[in-house]
């Protein structure tokens, strides 16, 4: 059976994947590419999540694409509007013609000898197994599990006689009009659900174990809208985008460098929206510093307004057990409910659960270091699209796609067939990839790649510095090895099972012993730092 070959395969047709397709065809027009999407529609997160009030907590001037201005009045947009924006973008630029729907990628295997990936895909409801091959694999599938969200094991959950739902699997037939609702959680999903459901429910209670930082912003950006009245569309979009980038960087830096000041400012913002006698310190004054976890955004103070009007309330306590009619708390208080929503977070899952192997060695992501925030040490011709945790996802995602295009163009100009990030583990201080203390991050930290203590193995959370490095900085550096020829199987990938030493040889040379545990996989024994024939190790 023949295997269809592409220059580049993109996994995922969400916000990141559509952006990747655009940049690839705009910057590398000679490349043949396809987007493999496991679901039947464009949109990713914005098509999957359908719970009431679903919206972005980033403004659309930065969450939207740099190449396609956001035209609506509301900067904090609802989920359906974002979904249509992504789909319209795909249609306008012809990216949708490259998408293969209902193509769920199961595994990807790299052959150093043939310098290509073989990708196994389950197609359609019958899960027919199909194979593709590509020279470069770019995974834009986000980092959480689409099949299900995270729900803790609650004592007595089976006793509850009402309806128990998770926002990630929202039932479209759920009627909460006139019902008593308890939303468990205090993150972005919970603060979105509570005011949305409070409009029709009898009452909604947000039950939180501990509070989160919450800030209110206008849903319409008055400054951006005024700019759009006086400047051409694309110029106005750039100005509004950079204005909001600067604002988000300022807020983050204040939170990091002056947490006590940031805490007082956030508390003051909450106090302006609530009655004078409201217990802010119990319900809206977290124990951690601002931006140790993501900052929640409520447009136009809708959560606070629902609380102030009595349509919603906030309870800070721990769950002792579920009961037939609700939730019994550690304090002895019982919250009666017809519906309980467990807004308790995500399950992180790297690469959508794709099994990746390099020359037969299965990748263990938790042992890998991440290069420039998008490639994995020891994994050739491969990139992951990660967004920011402290700013709009798309800002970082677009830089990742631009860098991938620069890398591909560089390889074409020099006739390279392989690019391989390599590192010496003894020279890196391993750190968690995501610098947050949120529960969903802590639960999965061991399964995510690590970052190092210095560039290019350091995952910055700063758009300006990343822009300079990834869009304007050199493609070549001492950590990236380029080669023009295929290689026999090698063992330098961070795998679940690998020998302490492995044989590595190259055409025209004798086999050499290479230390793979913290050593240089390209060096001969006794000649550390020497590059193999027909490859080029470059230095900045």
mmCIF file of N, CA and C in Angstrom, residues 15-114:
data_model
loop_
_atom_site.group_PDB
_atom_site.id
_atom_site.type_symbol
_atom_site.label_atom_id
_atom_site.label_comp_id
_atom_site.label_asym_id
_atom_site.label_seq_id
_atom_site.Cartn_x
_atom_site.Cartn_y
_atom_site.Cartn_z
ATOM 1 N N UNK A 15 -7.475 26.902 16.953
ATOM 2 C CA UNK A 15 -6.913 28.240 16.791
ATOM 3 C C UNK A 15 -5.455 28.174 16.344
ATOM 4 N N UNK A 16 -4.667 27.290 16.961
ATOM 5 C CA UNK A 16 -3.245 27.184 16.622
ATOM 6 C C UNK A 16 -3.032 26.545 15.255
ATOM 7 N N UNK A 17 -3.746 25.463 14.974
ATOM 8 C CA UNK A 17 -3.553 24.741 13.720
ATOM 9 C C UNK A 17 -3.917 25.557 12.501
ATOM 10 N N UNK A 18 -5.009 26.318 12.581
ATOM 11 C CA UNK A 18 -5.397 27.176 11.449
ATOM 12 C C UNK A 18 -4.352 28.268 11.251
ATOM 13 N N UNK A 19 -3.870 28.844 12.337
ATOM 14 C CA UNK A 19 -2.802 29.832 12.222
ATOM 15 C C UNK A 19 -1.540 29.248 11.632
ATOM 16 N N UNK A 20 -1.211 28.015 12.029
ATOM 17 C CA UNK A 20 -0.021 27.348 11.483
ATOM 18 C C UNK A 20 -0.171 27.127 9.984
ATOM 19 N N UNK A 21 -1.358 26.717 9.540
ATOM 20 C CA UNK A 21 -1.588 26.521 8.119
ATOM 21 C C UNK A 21 -1.427 27.805 7.331
ATOM 22 N N UNK A 22 -1.962 28.891 7.869
ATOM 23 C CA UNK A 22 -1.823 30.179 7.185
ATOM 24 C C UNK A 22 -0.348 30.554 7.038
ATOM 25 N N UNK A 23 0.390 30.514 8.132
ATOM 26 C CA UNK A 23 1.796 30.947 8.077
ATOM 27 C C UNK A 23 2.617 30.040 7.170
ATOM 28 N N UNK A 24 2.303 28.756 7.159
ATOM 29 C CA UNK A 24 3.052 27.834 6.320
ATOM 30 C C UNK A 24 2.844 28.142 4.850
ATOM 31 N N UNK A 25 1.602 28.353 4.432
ATOM 32 C CA UNK A 25 1.373 28.617 3.010
ATOM 33 C C UNK A 25 1.785 30.031 2.608
ATOM 34 N N UNK A 26 1.829 30.962 3.575
ATOM 35 C CA UNK A 26 2.253 32.331 3.256
ATOM 36 C C UNK A 26 3.766 32.458 3.215
ATOM 37 N N UNK A 27 4.471 31.736 4.094
ATOM 38 C CA UNK A 27 5.914 31.893 4.223
ATOM 39 C C UNK A 27 6.702 30.779 3.537
ATOM 40 N N UNK A 28 6.072 29.638 3.341
ATOM 41 C CA UNK A 28 6.722 28.506 2.658
ATOM 42 C C UNK A 28 5.769 27.993 1.583
ATOM 43 N N UNK A 29 5.478 28.805 0.569
ATOM 44 C CA UNK A 29 4.424 28.457 -0.395
ATOM 45 C C UNK A 29 4.683 27.194 -1.185
ATOM 46 N N UNK A 30 5.918 26.726 -1.233
ATOM 47 C CA UNK A 30 6.195 25.503 -1.977
ATOM 48 C C UNK A 30 5.940 24.237 -1.199
ATOM 49 N N UNK A 31 5.629 24.354 0.081
ATOM 50 C CA UNK A 31 5.438 23.168 0.906
ATOM 51 C C UNK A 31 4.039 22.581 0.734
ATOM 52 N N UNK A 32 3.998 21.272 0.585
ATOM 53 C CA UNK A 32 2.711 20.573 0.556
ATOM 54 C C UNK A 32 2.389 20.131 1.977
ATOM 55 N N UNK A 33 1.212 20.544 2.458
ATOM 56 C CA UNK A 33 0.879 20.233 3.840
ATOM 57 C C UNK A 33 -0.566 19.776 3.973
ATOM 58 N N UNK A 34 -0.844 19.138 5.091
ATOM 59 C CA UNK A 34 -2.212 18.760 5.445
ATOM 60 C C UNK A 34 -2.377 18.960 6.943
ATOM 61 N N UNK A 35 -3.623 19.214 7.338
ATOM 62 C CA UNK A 35 -3.969 19.327 8.757
ATOM 63 C C UNK A 35 -4.845 18.134 9.110
ATOM 64 N N UNK A 36 -4.412 17.350 10.076
ATOM 65 C CA UNK A 36 -5.169 16.188 10.522
ATOM 66 C C UNK A 36 -5.941 16.557 11.779
ATOM 67 N N UNK A 37 -7.260 16.504 11.683
ATOM 68 C CA UNK A 37 -8.126 16.892 12.791
ATOM 69 C C UNK A 37 -8.959 15.696 13.240
ATOM 70 N N UNK A 38 -8.863 15.361 14.532
ATOM 71 C CA UNK A 38 -9.560 14.188 15.048
ATOM 72 C C UNK A 38 -11.060 14.341 15.114
ATOM 73 N N UNK A 39 -11.545 15.573 15.211
ATOM 74 C CA UNK A 39 -12.972 15.805 15.294
ATOM 75 C C UNK A 39 -13.520 16.167 13.913
ATOM 76 N N UNK A 40 -14.806 16.497 13.856
ATOM 77 C CA UNK A 40 -15.449 16.728 12.552
ATOM 78 C C UNK A 40 -15.624 18.198 12.222
ATOM 79 N N UNK A 41 -15.002 19.084 13.014
ATOM 80 C CA UNK A 41 -15.218 20.510 12.796
ATOM 81 C C UNK A 41 -13.954 21.297 13.139
ATOM 82 N N UNK A 42 -13.872 22.490 12.563
ATOM 83 C CA UNK A 42 -12.806 23.432 12.886
ATOM 84 C C UNK A 42 -13.125 24.112 14.218
ATOM 85 N N UNK A 43 -12.098 24.419 14.986
ATOM 86 C CA UNK A 43 -12.338 25.232 16.176
ATOM 87 C C UNK A 43 -11.636 24.773 17.433
ATOM 88 N N UNK A 44 -11.320 23.475 17.524
ATOM 89 C CA UNK A 44 -10.626 22.976 18.698
ATOM 90 C C UNK A 44 -11.380 23.269 19.982
ATOM 91 N N UNK A 45 -10.727 23.939 20.922
ATOM 92 C CA UNK A 45 -11.336 24.286 22.200
ATOM 93 C C UNK A 45 -12.664 25.002 22.021
ATOM 94 N N UNK A 46 -12.717 25.900 21.031
ATOM 95 C CA UNK A 46 -13.889 26.753 20.872
ATOM 96 C C UNK A 46 -15.042 26.035 20.196
ATOM 97 N N UNK A 47 -14.791 24.850 19.666
ATOM 98 C CA UNK A 47 -15.878 24.009 19.173
ATOM 99 C C UNK A 47 -16.270 22.966 20.210
ATOM 100 N N UNK A 48 -15.305 22.519 21.006
ATOM 101 C CA UNK A 48 -15.570 21.478 22.005
ATOM 102 C C UNK A 48 -16.410 21.997 23.168
ATOM 103 N N UNK A 49 -16.020 23.126 23.740
ATOM 104 C CA UNK A 49 -16.699 23.634 24.929
ATOM 105 C C UNK A 49 -17.979 24.367 24.553
ATOM 106 N N UNK A 50 -19.094 23.910 25.130
ATOM 107 C CA UNK A 50 -20.394 24.502 24.803
ATOM 108 C C UNK A 50 -21.183 24.883 26.058
ATOM 109 N N UNK A 51 -20.514 25.050 27.182
ATOM 110 C CA UNK A 51 -21.251 25.364 28.410
ATOM 111 C C UNK A 51 -21.732 26.821 28.392
ATOM 112 N N UNK A 52 -22.729 27.158 29.210
ATOM 113 C CA UNK A 52 -23.305 28.508 29.193
ATOM 114 C C UNK A 52 -22.255 29.583 29.500
ATOM 115 N N UNK A 53 -22.272 30.628 28.687
ATOM 116 C CA UNK A 53 -21.402 31.773 28.925
ATOM 117 C C UNK A 53 -19.980 31.617 28.441
ATOM 118 N N UNK A 54 -19.629 30.480 27.817
ATOM 119 C CA UNK A 54 -18.253 30.225 27.372
ATOM 120 C C UNK A 54 -17.690 31.447 26.661
ATOM 121 N N UNK A 55 -16.503 31.856 27.085
ATOM 122 C CA UNK A 55 -15.906 33.068 26.541
ATOM 123 C C UNK A 55 -14.397 32.998 26.733
ATOM 124 N N UNK A 56 -13.711 33.930 26.118
ATOM 125 C CA UNK A 56 -12.269 34.023 26.294
ATOM 126 C C UNK A 56 -11.951 34.890 27.507
ATOM 127 N N UNK A 57 -10.829 34.574 28.168
ATOM 128 C CA UNK A 57 -10.361 35.488 29.209
ATOM 129 C C UNK A 57 -9.164 36.297 28.705
ATOM 130 N N UNK A 58 -8.961 36.279 27.386
ATOM 131 C CA UNK A 58 -7.982 37.159 26.736
ATOM 132 C C UNK A 58 -8.731 38.017 25.721
ATOM 133 N N UNK A 59 -8.255 39.241 25.515
ATOM 134 C CA UNK A 59 -8.908 40.109 24.542
ATOM 135 C C UNK A 59 -8.642 39.608 23.124
ATOM 136 N N UNK A 60 -9.560 39.875 22.226
ATOM 137 C CA UNK A 60 -9.470 39.343 20.872
ATOM 138 C C UNK A 60 -8.456 40.063 20.000
ATOM 139 N N UNK A 61 -7.928 41.184 20.449
ATOM 140 C CA UNK A 61 -6.868 41.827 19.679
ATOM 141 C C UNK A 61 -5.554 41.053 19.829
ATOM 142 N N UNK A 62 -5.428 40.282 20.918
ATOM 143 C CA UNK A 62 -4.246 39.437 21.082
ATOM 144 C C UNK A 62 -4.576 37.958 20.899
ATOM 145 N N UNK A 63 -5.791 37.533 21.249
ATOM 146 C CA UNK A 63 -6.170 36.141 21.011
ATOM 147 C C UNK A 63 -6.433 35.903 19.531
ATOM 148 N N UNK A 64 -6.875 36.930 18.831
ATOM 149 C CA UNK A 64 -7.081 36.824 17.389
ATOM 150 C C UNK A 64 -5.751 36.831 16.655
ATOM 151 N N UNK A 65 -5.815 36.556 15.369
ATOM 152 C CA UNK A 65 -4.603 36.471 14.555
ATOM 153 C C UNK A 65 -4.068 37.853 14.199
ATOM 154 N N UNK A 66 -2.756 37.951 14.088
ATOM 155 C CA UNK A 66 -2.145 39.217 13.687
ATOM 156 C C UNK A 66 -2.497 39.567 12.247
ATOM 157 N N UNK A 67 -2.750 38.556 11.424
ATOM 158 C CA UNK A 67 -2.972 38.769 9.994
ATOM 159 C C UNK A 67 -4.441 38.961 9.628
ATOM 160 N N UNK A 68 -5.357 38.812 10.602
ATOM 161 C CA UNK A 68 -6.779 38.993 10.305
ATOM 162 C C UNK A 68 -7.439 39.770 11.452
ATOM 163 N N UNK A 69 -7.655 41.064 11.263
ATOM 164 C CA UNK A 69 -8.162 41.910 12.348
ATOM 165 C C UNK A 69 -9.500 41.429 12.895
ATOM 166 N N UNK A 70 -9.638 41.557 14.202
ATOM 167 C CA UNK A 70 -10.916 41.311 14.876
ATOM 168 C C UNK A 70 -11.804 42.542 14.651
ATOM 169 N N UNK A 71 -13.021 42.351 14.163
ATOM 170 C CA UNK A 71 -13.848 43.473 13.737
ATOM 171 C C UNK A 71 -15.029 43.758 14.663
ATOM 172 N N UNK A 72 -15.305 42.867 15.611
ATOM 173 C CA UNK A 72 -16.467 43.060 16.473
ATOM 174 C C UNK A 72 -16.190 44.116 17.541
ATOM 175 N N UNK A 73 -17.259 44.659 18.129
ATOM 176 C CA UNK A 73 -17.111 45.696 19.144
ATOM 177 C C UNK A 73 -16.558 45.135 20.451
ATOM 178 N N UNK A 74 -17.003 43.920 20.798
ATOM 179 C CA UNK A 74 -16.571 43.320 22.066
ATOM 180 C C UNK A 74 -15.177 42.742 21.933
ATOM 181 N N UNK A 75 -14.296 43.180 22.823
ATOM 182 C CA UNK A 75 -12.935 42.628 22.840
ATOM 183 C C UNK A 75 -12.882 41.314 23.605
ATOM 184 N N UNK A 76 -13.724 41.173 24.645
ATOM 185 C CA UNK A 76 -13.843 39.916 25.386
ATOM 186 C C UNK A 76 -15.010 39.166 24.756
ATOM 187 N N UNK A 77 -14.698 38.228 23.892
ATOM 188 C CA UNK A 77 -15.725 37.629 23.033
ATOM 189 C C UNK A 77 -16.245 36.314 23.595
ATOM 190 N N UNK A 78 -17.456 35.967 23.204
ATOM 191 C CA UNK A 78 -18.043 34.690 23.598
ATOM 192 C C UNK A 78 -17.534 33.574 22.697
ATOM 193 N N UNK A 79 -17.700 32.345 23.158
ATOM 194 C CA UNK A 79 -17.193 31.182 22.440
ATOM 195 C C UNK A 79 -17.694 31.046 21.015
ATOM 196 N N UNK A 80 -19.007 31.155 20.766
ATOM 197 C CA UNK A 80 -19.492 31.030 19.383
ATOM 198 C C UNK A 80 -18.875 32.053 18.439
ATOM 199 N N UNK A 81 -18.652 33.276 18.911
ATOM 200 C CA UNK A 81 -18.039 34.301 18.056
ATOM 201 C C UNK A 81 -16.596 33.945 17.718
ATOM 202 N N UNK A 82 -15.879 33.400 18.698
ATOM 203 C CA UNK A 82 -14.495 32.997 18.447
ATOM 204 C C UNK A 82 -14.458 31.819 17.483
ATOM 205 N N UNK A 83 -15.370 30.877 17.662
ATOM 206 C CA UNK A 83 -15.427 29.721 16.759
ATOM 207 C C UNK A 83 -15.661 30.162 15.319
ATOM 208 N N UNK A 84 -16.590 31.088 15.118
ATOM 209 C CA UNK A 84 -16.857 31.566 13.768
ATOM 210 C C UNK A 84 -15.673 32.335 13.206
ATOM 211 N N UNK A 85 -14.986 33.073 14.056
ATOM 212 C CA UNK A 85 -13.798 33.809 13.618
ATOM 213 C C UNK A 85 -12.729 32.848 13.096
ATOM 214 N N UNK A 86 -12.502 31.763 13.821
ATOM 215 C CA UNK A 86 -11.503 30.783 13.393
ATOM 216 C C UNK A 86 -11.935 30.119 12.085
ATOM 217 N N UNK A 87 -13.196 29.746 11.991
ATOM 218 C CA UNK A 87 -13.689 29.093 10.770
ATOM 219 C C UNK A 87 -13.665 30.046 9.576
ATOM 220 N N UNK A 88 -14.061 31.283 9.783
ATOM 221 C CA UNK A 88 -14.025 32.264 8.691
ATOM 222 C C UNK A 88 -12.593 32.497 8.220
ATOM 223 N N UNK A 89 -11.659 32.511 9.153
ATOM 224 C CA UNK A 89 -10.254 32.680 8.789
ATOM 225 C C UNK A 89 -9.787 31.527 7.913
ATOM 226 N N UNK A 90 -10.141 30.309 8.310
ATOM 227 C CA UNK A 90 -9.745 29.133 7.524
ATOM 228 C C UNK A 90 -10.315 29.191 6.113
ATOM 229 N N UNK A 91 -11.580 29.619 5.985
ATOM 230 C CA UNK A 91 -12.198 29.721 4.662
ATOM 231 C C UNK A 91 -11.580 30.836 3.836
ATOM 232 N N UNK A 92 -11.372 31.987 4.447
ATOM 233 C CA UNK A 92 -10.876 33.156 3.720
ATOM 234 C C UNK A 92 -9.508 32.906 3.092
ATOM 235 N N UNK A 93 -8.644 32.172 3.796
ATOM 236 C CA UNK A 93 -7.288 31.960 3.309
ATOM 237 C C UNK A 93 -7.079 30.566 2.717
ATOM 238 N N UNK A 94 -8.156 29.817 2.575
ATOM 239 C CA UNK A 94 -8.061 28.509 1.935
ATOM 240 C C UNK A 94 -7.415 27.430 2.774
ATOM 241 N N UNK A 95 -7.236 27.686 4.048
ATOM 242 C CA UNK A 95 -6.638 26.671 4.922
ATOM 243 C C UNK A 95 -7.575 25.483 5.079
ATOM 244 N N UNK A 96 -8.882 25.728 5.022
ATOM 245 C CA UNK A 96 -9.854 24.642 5.215
ATOM 246 C C UNK A 96 -9.732 23.562 4.150
ATOM 247 N N UNK A 97 -9.193 23.902 2.980
ATOM 248 C CA UNK A 97 -9.050 22.902 1.917
ATOM 249 C C UNK A 97 -7.958 21.876 2.223
ATOM 250 N N UNK A 98 -7.147 22.158 3.230
ATOM 251 C CA UNK A 98 -6.058 21.255 3.592
ATOM 252 C C UNK A 98 -6.399 20.376 4.797
ATOM 253 N N UNK A 99 -7.613 20.536 5.340
ATOM 254 C CA UNK A 99 -7.976 19.809 6.564
ATOM 255 C C UNK A 99 -8.579 18.454 6.220
ATOM 256 N N UNK A 100 -8.166 17.441 6.928
ATOM 257 C CA UNK A 100 -8.767 16.101 6.827
ATOM 258 C C UNK A 100 -9.419 15.801 8.173
ATOM 259 N N UNK A 101 -10.752 15.868 8.178
ATOM 260 C CA UNK A 101 -11.497 15.701 9.415
ATOM 261 C C UNK A 101 -11.610 14.230 9.810
ATOM 262 N N UNK A 102 -11.946 14.026 11.071
ATOM 263 C CA UNK A 102 -12.103 12.672 11.622
ATOM 264 C C UNK A 102 -10.855 11.827 11.398
ATOM 265 N N UNK A 103 -9.708 12.481 11.463
ATOM 266 C CA UNK A 103 -8.403 11.818 11.349
ATOM 267 C C UNK A 103 -7.695 11.942 12.703
ATOM 268 N N UNK A 104 -7.803 10.926 13.515
ATOM 269 C CA UNK A 104 -7.201 10.951 14.848
ATOM 270 C C UNK A 104 -5.826 10.289 14.796
ATOM 271 N N UNK A 105 -4.794 11.087 15.061
ATOM 272 C CA UNK A 105 -3.427 10.573 15.004
ATOM 273 C C UNK A 105 -3.161 9.709 16.236
ATOM 274 N N UNK A 106 -2.701 8.490 16.009
ATOM 275 C CA UNK A 106 -2.423 7.553 17.100
ATOM 276 C C UNK A 106 -0.938 7.450 17.407
ATOM 277 N N UNK A 107 -0.101 7.472 16.364
ATOM 278 C CA UNK A 107 1.333 7.318 16.609
ATOM 279 C C UNK A 107 2.113 8.008 15.505
ATOM 280 N N UNK A 108 3.359 8.331 15.829
ATOM 281 C CA UNK A 108 4.274 8.943 14.857
ATOM 282 C C UNK A 108 5.655 8.354 15.104
ATOM 283 N N UNK A 109 6.270 7.817 14.055
ATOM 284 C CA UNK A 109 7.568 7.147 14.176
ATOM 285 C C UNK A 109 8.570 7.826 13.250
ATOM 286 N N UNK A 110 9.715 8.212 13.820
ATOM 287 C CA UNK A 110 10.767 8.853 13.047
ATOM 288 C C UNK A 110 11.824 7.844 12.643
ATOM 289 N N UNK A 111 12.224 7.891 11.377
ATOM 290 C CA UNK A 111 13.327 7.072 10.875
ATOM 291 C C UNK A 111 14.493 7.980 10.528
ATOM 292 N N UNK A 112 15.595 7.822 11.271
ATOM 293 C CA UNK A 112 16.788 8.611 10.962
ATOM 294 C C UNK A 112 17.389 8.202 9.630
ATOM 295 N N UNK A 113 17.218 6.946 9.251
ATOM 296 C CA UNK A 113 17.780 6.464 7.991
ATOM 297 C C UNK A 113 17.101 7.128 6.802
ATOM 298 N N UNK A 114 15.755 7.305 6.904
ATOM 299 C CA UNK A 114 15.008 7.878 5.786
ATOM 300 C C UNK A 114 14.645 9.345 6.024
#
